[in-house]
CSV table of N, CA and C in Angstrom, one decimal:
chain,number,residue,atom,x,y,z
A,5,UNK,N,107.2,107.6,12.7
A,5,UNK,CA,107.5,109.0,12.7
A,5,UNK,C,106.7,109.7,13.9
A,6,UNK,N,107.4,110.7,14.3
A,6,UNK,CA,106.6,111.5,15.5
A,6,UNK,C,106.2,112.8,15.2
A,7,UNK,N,105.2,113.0,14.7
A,7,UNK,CA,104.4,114.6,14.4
A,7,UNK,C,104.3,115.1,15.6
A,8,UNK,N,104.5,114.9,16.7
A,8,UNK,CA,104.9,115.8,17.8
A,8,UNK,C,106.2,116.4,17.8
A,9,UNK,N,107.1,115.4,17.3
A,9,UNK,CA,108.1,116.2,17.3
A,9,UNK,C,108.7,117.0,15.8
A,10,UNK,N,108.0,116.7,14.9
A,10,UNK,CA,107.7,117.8,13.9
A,10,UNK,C,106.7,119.1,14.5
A,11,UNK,N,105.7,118.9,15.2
A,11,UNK,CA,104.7,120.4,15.4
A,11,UNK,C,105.6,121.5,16.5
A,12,UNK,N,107.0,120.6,17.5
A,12,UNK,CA,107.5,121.2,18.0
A,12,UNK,C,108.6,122.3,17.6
A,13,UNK,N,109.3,121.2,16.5
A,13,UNK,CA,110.1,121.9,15.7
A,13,UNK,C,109.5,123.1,14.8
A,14,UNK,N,108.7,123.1,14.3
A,14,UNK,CA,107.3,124.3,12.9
A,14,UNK,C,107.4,125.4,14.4
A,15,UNK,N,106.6,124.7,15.5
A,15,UNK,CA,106.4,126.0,15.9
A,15,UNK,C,107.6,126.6,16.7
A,16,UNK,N,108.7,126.1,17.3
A,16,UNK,CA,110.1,126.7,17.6
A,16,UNK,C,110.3,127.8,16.8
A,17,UNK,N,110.9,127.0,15.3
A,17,UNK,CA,111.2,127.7,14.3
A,17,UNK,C,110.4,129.2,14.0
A,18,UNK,N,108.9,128.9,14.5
A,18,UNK,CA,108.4,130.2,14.1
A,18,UNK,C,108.0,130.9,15.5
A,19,UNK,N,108.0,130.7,16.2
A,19,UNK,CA,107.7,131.6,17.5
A,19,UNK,C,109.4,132.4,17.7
A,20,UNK,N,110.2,131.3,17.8
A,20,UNK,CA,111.5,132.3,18.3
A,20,UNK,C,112.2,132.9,17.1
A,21,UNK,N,111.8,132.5,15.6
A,21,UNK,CA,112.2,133.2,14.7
A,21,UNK,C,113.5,133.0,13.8
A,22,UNK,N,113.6,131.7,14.2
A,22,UNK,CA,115.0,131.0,13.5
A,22,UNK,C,115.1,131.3,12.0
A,23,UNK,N,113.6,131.4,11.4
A,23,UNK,CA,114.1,131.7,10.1
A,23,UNK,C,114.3,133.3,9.2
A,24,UNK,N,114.3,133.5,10.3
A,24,UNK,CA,114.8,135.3,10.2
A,24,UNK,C,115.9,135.1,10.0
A,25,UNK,N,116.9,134.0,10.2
A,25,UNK,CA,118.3,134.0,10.4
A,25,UNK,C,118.9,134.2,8.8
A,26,UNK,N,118.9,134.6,8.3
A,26,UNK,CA,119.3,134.7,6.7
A,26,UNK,C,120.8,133.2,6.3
A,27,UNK,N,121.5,132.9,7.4
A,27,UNK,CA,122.3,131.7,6.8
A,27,UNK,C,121.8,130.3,7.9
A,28,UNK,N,120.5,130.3,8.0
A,28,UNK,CA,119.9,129.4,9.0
A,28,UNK,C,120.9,128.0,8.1
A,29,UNK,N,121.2,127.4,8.8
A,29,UNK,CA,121.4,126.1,8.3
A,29,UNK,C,121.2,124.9,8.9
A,30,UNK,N,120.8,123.5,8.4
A,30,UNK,CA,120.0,122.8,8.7
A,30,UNK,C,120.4,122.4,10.3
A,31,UNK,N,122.1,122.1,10.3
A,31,UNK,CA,122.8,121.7,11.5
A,31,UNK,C,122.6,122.7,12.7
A,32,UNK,N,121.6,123.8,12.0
A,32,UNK,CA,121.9,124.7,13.5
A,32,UNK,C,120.0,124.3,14.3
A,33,UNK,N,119.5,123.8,13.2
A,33,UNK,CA,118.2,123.0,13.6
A,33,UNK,C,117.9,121.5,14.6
A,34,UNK,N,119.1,120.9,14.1
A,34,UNK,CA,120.0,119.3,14.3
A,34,UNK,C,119.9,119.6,16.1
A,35,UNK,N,121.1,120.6,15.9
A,35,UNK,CA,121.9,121.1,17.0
A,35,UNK,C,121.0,121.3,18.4
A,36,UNK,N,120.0,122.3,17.9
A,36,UNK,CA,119.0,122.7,19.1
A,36,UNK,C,118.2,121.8,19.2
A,37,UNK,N,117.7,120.9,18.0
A,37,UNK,CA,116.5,119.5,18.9
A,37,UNK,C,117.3,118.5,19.3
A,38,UNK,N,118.9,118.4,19.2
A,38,UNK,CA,119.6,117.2,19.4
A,38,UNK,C,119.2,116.2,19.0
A,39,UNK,N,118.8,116.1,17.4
A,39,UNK,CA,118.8,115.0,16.5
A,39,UNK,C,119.3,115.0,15.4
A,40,UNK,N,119.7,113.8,14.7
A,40,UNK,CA,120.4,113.7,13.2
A,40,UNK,C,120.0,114.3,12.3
A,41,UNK,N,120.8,115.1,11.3
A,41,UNK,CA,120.6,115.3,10.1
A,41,UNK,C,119.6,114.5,9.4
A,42,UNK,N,119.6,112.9,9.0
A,42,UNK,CA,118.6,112.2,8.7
A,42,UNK,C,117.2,112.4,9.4
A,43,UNK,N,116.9,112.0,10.7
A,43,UNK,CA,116.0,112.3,11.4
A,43,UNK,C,114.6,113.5,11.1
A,44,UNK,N,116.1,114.9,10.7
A,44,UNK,CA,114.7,115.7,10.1
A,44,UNK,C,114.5,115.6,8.8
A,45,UNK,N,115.5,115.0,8.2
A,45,UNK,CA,114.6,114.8,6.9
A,45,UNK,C,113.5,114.3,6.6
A,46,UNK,N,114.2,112.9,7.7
A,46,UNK,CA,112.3,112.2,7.5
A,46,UNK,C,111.7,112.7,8.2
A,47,UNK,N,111.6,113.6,8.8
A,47,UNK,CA,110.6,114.4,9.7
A,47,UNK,C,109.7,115.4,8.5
A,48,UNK,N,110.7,116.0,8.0
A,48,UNK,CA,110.0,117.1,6.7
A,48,UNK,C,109.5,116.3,5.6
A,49,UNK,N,110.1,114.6,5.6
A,49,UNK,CA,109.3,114.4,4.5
A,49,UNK,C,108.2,113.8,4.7
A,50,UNK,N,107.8,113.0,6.0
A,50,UNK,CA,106.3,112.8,6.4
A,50,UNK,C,105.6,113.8,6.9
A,51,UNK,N,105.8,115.0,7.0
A,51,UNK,CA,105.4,116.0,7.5
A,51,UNK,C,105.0,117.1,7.0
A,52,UNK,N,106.4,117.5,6.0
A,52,UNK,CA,106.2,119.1,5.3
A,52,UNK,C,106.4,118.5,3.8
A,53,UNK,N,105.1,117.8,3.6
A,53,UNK,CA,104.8,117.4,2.1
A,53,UNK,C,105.9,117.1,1.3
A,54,UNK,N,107.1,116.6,2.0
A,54,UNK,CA,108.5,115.9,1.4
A,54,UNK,C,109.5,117.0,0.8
A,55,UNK,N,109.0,118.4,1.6
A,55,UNK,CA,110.2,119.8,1.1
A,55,UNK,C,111.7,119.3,1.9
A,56,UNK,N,112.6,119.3,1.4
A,56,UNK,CA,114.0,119.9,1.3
A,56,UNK,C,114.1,120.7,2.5
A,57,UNK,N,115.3,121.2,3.9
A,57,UNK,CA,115.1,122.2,4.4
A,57,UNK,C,114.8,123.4,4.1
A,58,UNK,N,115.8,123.3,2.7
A,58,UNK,CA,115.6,125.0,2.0
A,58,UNK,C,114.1,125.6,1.6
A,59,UNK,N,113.7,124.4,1.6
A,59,UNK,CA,112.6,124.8,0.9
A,59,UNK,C,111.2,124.8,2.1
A,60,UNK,N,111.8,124.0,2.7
A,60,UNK,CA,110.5,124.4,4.3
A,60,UNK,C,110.9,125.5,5.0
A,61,UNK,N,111.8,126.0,4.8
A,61,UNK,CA,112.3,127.4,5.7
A,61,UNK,C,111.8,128.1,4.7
A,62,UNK,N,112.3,128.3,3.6
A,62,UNK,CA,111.4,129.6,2.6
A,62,UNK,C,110.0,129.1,2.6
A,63,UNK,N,109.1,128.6,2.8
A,63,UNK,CA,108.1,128.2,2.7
A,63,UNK,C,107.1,129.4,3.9
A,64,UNK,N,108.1,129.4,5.5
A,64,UNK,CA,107.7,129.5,6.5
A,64,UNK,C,107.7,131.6,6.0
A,65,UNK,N,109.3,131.7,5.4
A,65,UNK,CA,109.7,132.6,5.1
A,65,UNK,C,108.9,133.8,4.5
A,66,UNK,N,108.1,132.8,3.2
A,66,UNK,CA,106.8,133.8,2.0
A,66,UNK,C,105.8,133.8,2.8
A,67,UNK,N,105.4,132.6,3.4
A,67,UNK,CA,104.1,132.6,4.6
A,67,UNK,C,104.1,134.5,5.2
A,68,UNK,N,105.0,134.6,6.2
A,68,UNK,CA,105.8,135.2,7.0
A,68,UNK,C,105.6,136.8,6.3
A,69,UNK,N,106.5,136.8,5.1
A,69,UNK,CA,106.3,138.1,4.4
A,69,UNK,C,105.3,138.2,3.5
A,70,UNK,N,104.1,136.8,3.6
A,70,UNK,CA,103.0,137.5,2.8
A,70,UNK,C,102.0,138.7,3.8
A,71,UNK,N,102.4,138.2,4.6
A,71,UNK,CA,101.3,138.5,6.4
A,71,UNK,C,102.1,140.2,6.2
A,72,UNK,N,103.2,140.3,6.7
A,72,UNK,CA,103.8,141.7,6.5
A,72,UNK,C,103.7,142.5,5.5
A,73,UNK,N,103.7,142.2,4.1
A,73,UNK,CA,103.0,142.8,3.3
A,73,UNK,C,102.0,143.4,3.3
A,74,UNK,N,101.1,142.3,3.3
A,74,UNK,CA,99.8,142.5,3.5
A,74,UNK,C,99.0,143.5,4.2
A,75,UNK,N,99.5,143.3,5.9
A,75,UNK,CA,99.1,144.2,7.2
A,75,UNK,C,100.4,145.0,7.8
A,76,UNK,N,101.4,145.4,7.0
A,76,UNK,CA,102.1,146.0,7.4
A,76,UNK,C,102.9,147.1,6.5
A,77,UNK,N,102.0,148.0,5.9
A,77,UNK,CA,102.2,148.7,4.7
A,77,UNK,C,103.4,149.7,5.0
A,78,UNK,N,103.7,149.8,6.0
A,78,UNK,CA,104.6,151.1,6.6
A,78,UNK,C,105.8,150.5,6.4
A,79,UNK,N,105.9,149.0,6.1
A,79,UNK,CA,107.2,148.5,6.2
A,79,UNK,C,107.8,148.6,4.2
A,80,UNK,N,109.0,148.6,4.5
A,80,UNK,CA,109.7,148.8,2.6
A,80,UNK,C,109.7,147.2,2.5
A,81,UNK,N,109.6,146.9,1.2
A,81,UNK,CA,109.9,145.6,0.8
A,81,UNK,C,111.2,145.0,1.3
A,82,UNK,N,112.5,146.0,1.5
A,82,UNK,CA,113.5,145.4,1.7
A,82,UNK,C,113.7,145.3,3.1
A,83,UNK,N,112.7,146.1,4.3
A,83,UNK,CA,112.8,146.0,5.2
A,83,UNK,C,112.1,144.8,5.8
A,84,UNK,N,111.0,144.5,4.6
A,84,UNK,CA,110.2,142.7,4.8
A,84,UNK,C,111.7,142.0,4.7
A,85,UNK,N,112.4,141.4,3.5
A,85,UNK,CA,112.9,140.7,3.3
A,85,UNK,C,113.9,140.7,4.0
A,86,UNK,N,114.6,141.2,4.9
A,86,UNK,CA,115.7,141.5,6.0
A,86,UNK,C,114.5,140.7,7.0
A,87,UNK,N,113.9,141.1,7.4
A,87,UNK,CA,112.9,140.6,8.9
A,87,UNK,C,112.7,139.0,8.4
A,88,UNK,N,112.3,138.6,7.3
A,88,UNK,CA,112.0,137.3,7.1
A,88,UNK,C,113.1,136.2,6.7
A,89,UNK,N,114.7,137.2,6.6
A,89,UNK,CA,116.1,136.1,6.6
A,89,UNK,C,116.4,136.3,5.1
A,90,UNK,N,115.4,136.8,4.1
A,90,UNK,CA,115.8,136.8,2.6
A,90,UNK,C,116.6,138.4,2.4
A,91,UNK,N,117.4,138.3,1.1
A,91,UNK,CA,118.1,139.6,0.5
A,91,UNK,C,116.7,140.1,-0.1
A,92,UNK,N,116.6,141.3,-0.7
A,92,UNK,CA,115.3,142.0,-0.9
A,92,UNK,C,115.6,140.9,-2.8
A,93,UNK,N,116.5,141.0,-3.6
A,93,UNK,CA,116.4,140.4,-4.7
A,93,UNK,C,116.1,138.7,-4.6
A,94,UNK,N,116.5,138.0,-3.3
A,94,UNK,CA,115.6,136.7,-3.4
A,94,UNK,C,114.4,136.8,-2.9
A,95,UNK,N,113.7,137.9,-2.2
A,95,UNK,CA,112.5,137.6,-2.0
A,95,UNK,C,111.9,138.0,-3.1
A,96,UNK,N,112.5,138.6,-3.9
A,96,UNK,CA,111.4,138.8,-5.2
A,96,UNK,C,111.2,137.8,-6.1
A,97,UNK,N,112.4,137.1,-6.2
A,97,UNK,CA,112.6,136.1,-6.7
A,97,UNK,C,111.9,134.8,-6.3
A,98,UNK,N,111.7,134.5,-4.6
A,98,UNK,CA,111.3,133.5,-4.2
A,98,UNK,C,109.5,133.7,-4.4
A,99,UNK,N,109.0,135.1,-4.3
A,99,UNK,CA,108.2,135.6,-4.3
A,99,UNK,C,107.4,135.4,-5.4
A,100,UNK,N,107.9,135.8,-6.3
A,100,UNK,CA,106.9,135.5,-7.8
A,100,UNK,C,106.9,134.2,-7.9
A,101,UNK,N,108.0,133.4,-7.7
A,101,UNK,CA,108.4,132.0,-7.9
A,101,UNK,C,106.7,131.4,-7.4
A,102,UNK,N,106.5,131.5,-5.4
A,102,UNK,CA,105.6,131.0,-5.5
A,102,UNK,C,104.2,131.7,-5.5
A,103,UNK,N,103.8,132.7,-5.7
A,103,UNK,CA,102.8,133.5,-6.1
A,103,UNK,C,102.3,133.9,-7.3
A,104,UNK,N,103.3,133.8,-8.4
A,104,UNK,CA,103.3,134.4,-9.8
A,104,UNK,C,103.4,135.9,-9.9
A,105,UNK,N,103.7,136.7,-8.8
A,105,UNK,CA,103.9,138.2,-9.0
A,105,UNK,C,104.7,138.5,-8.1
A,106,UNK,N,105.3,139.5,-8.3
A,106,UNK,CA,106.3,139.8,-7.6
A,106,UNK,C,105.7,140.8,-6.0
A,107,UNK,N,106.6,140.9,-5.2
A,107,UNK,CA,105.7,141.7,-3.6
A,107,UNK,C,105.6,143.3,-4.5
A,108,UNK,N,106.2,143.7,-5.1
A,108,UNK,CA,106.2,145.0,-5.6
A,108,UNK,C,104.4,145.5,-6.4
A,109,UNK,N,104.2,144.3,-7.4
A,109,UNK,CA,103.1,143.6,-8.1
A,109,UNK,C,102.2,143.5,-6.8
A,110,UNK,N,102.3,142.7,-6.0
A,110,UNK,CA,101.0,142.4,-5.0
A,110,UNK,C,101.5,143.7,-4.1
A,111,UNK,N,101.5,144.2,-3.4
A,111,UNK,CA,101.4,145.7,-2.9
A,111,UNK,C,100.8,146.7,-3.9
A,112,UNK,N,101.0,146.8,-5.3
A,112,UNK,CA,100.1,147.8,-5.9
A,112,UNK,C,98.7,146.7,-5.9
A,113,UNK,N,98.6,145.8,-5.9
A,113,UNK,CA,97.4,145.2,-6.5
A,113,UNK,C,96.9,145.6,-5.0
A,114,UNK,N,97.1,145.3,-3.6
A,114,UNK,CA,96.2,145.9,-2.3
A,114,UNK,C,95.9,147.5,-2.6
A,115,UNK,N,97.0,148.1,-3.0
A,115,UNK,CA,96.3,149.6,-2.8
A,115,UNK,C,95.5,149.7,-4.1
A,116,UNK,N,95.3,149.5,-5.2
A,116,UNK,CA,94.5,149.4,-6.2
A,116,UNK,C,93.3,149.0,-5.5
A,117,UNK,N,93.0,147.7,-5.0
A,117,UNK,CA,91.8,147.2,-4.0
A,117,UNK,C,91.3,148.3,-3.1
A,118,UNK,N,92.3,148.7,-2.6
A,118,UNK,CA,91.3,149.9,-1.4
A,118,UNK,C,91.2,151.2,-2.5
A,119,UNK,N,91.5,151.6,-3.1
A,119,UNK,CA,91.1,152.3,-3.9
A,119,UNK,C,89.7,152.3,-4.8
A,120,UNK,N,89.9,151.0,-4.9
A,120,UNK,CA,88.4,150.6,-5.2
A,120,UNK,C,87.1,150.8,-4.5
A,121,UNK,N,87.8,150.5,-2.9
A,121,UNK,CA,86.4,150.3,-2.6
A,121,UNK,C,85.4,151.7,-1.4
């Protein structure tokens, strides 16, 4: 396996923003490194702890709108989940899925925190 050419592909995907694309699909990944379908599988699976593409792109995705959340309070929830490639109802969904709360839930919990302090 070549983790160079997995750290090329992670950081592609996130510098130019592929997964902003809301119908990214795997072949359009294939397409731009000019390798097989197979290829990145076993690329994601010695690599990205054996995720699925769907699931290494939403991965990149929550990363992505945890950050905007977080430091980017001016933005609406639905205008995170449009920037990061999700509908506003799968990021809530993808969201609690791996957080246990929903972004609606973790945005009052930050402003509760500065209120606090």
């Amino acid at each position: 396996m070549d983790k160079d050419l997995f750290k090329t592909i992670d950081t592609i995907i996130r510098k130019e923003r592929l997964y902003a694309k809301m119908h990214l699909m795997r072949e359009d990944i294939t397409k731009h490194f000019d390798i097989g379908r197979h290829h990145l599988n076993d690329q994601l699976n010695a690599f990205a702890d054996g995720m699925s593409f769907p699931q290494y792109i939403n991965s990149i995705r929550l990363e992505v709108a945890y950050d905007l959340l977080t430091n980017h309070l001016e933005m609406t929830i639905g205008d995170i989940a449009r920037e990061v490639g999700f509908t506003a109802p799968n990021l809530r969904e993808q969201f609690k899925h791996c957080y246990g709360i929903t972004p609606a839930q973790y945005r009052a919990g930050l402003a509760a925190t500065d209120d606090d302090e």
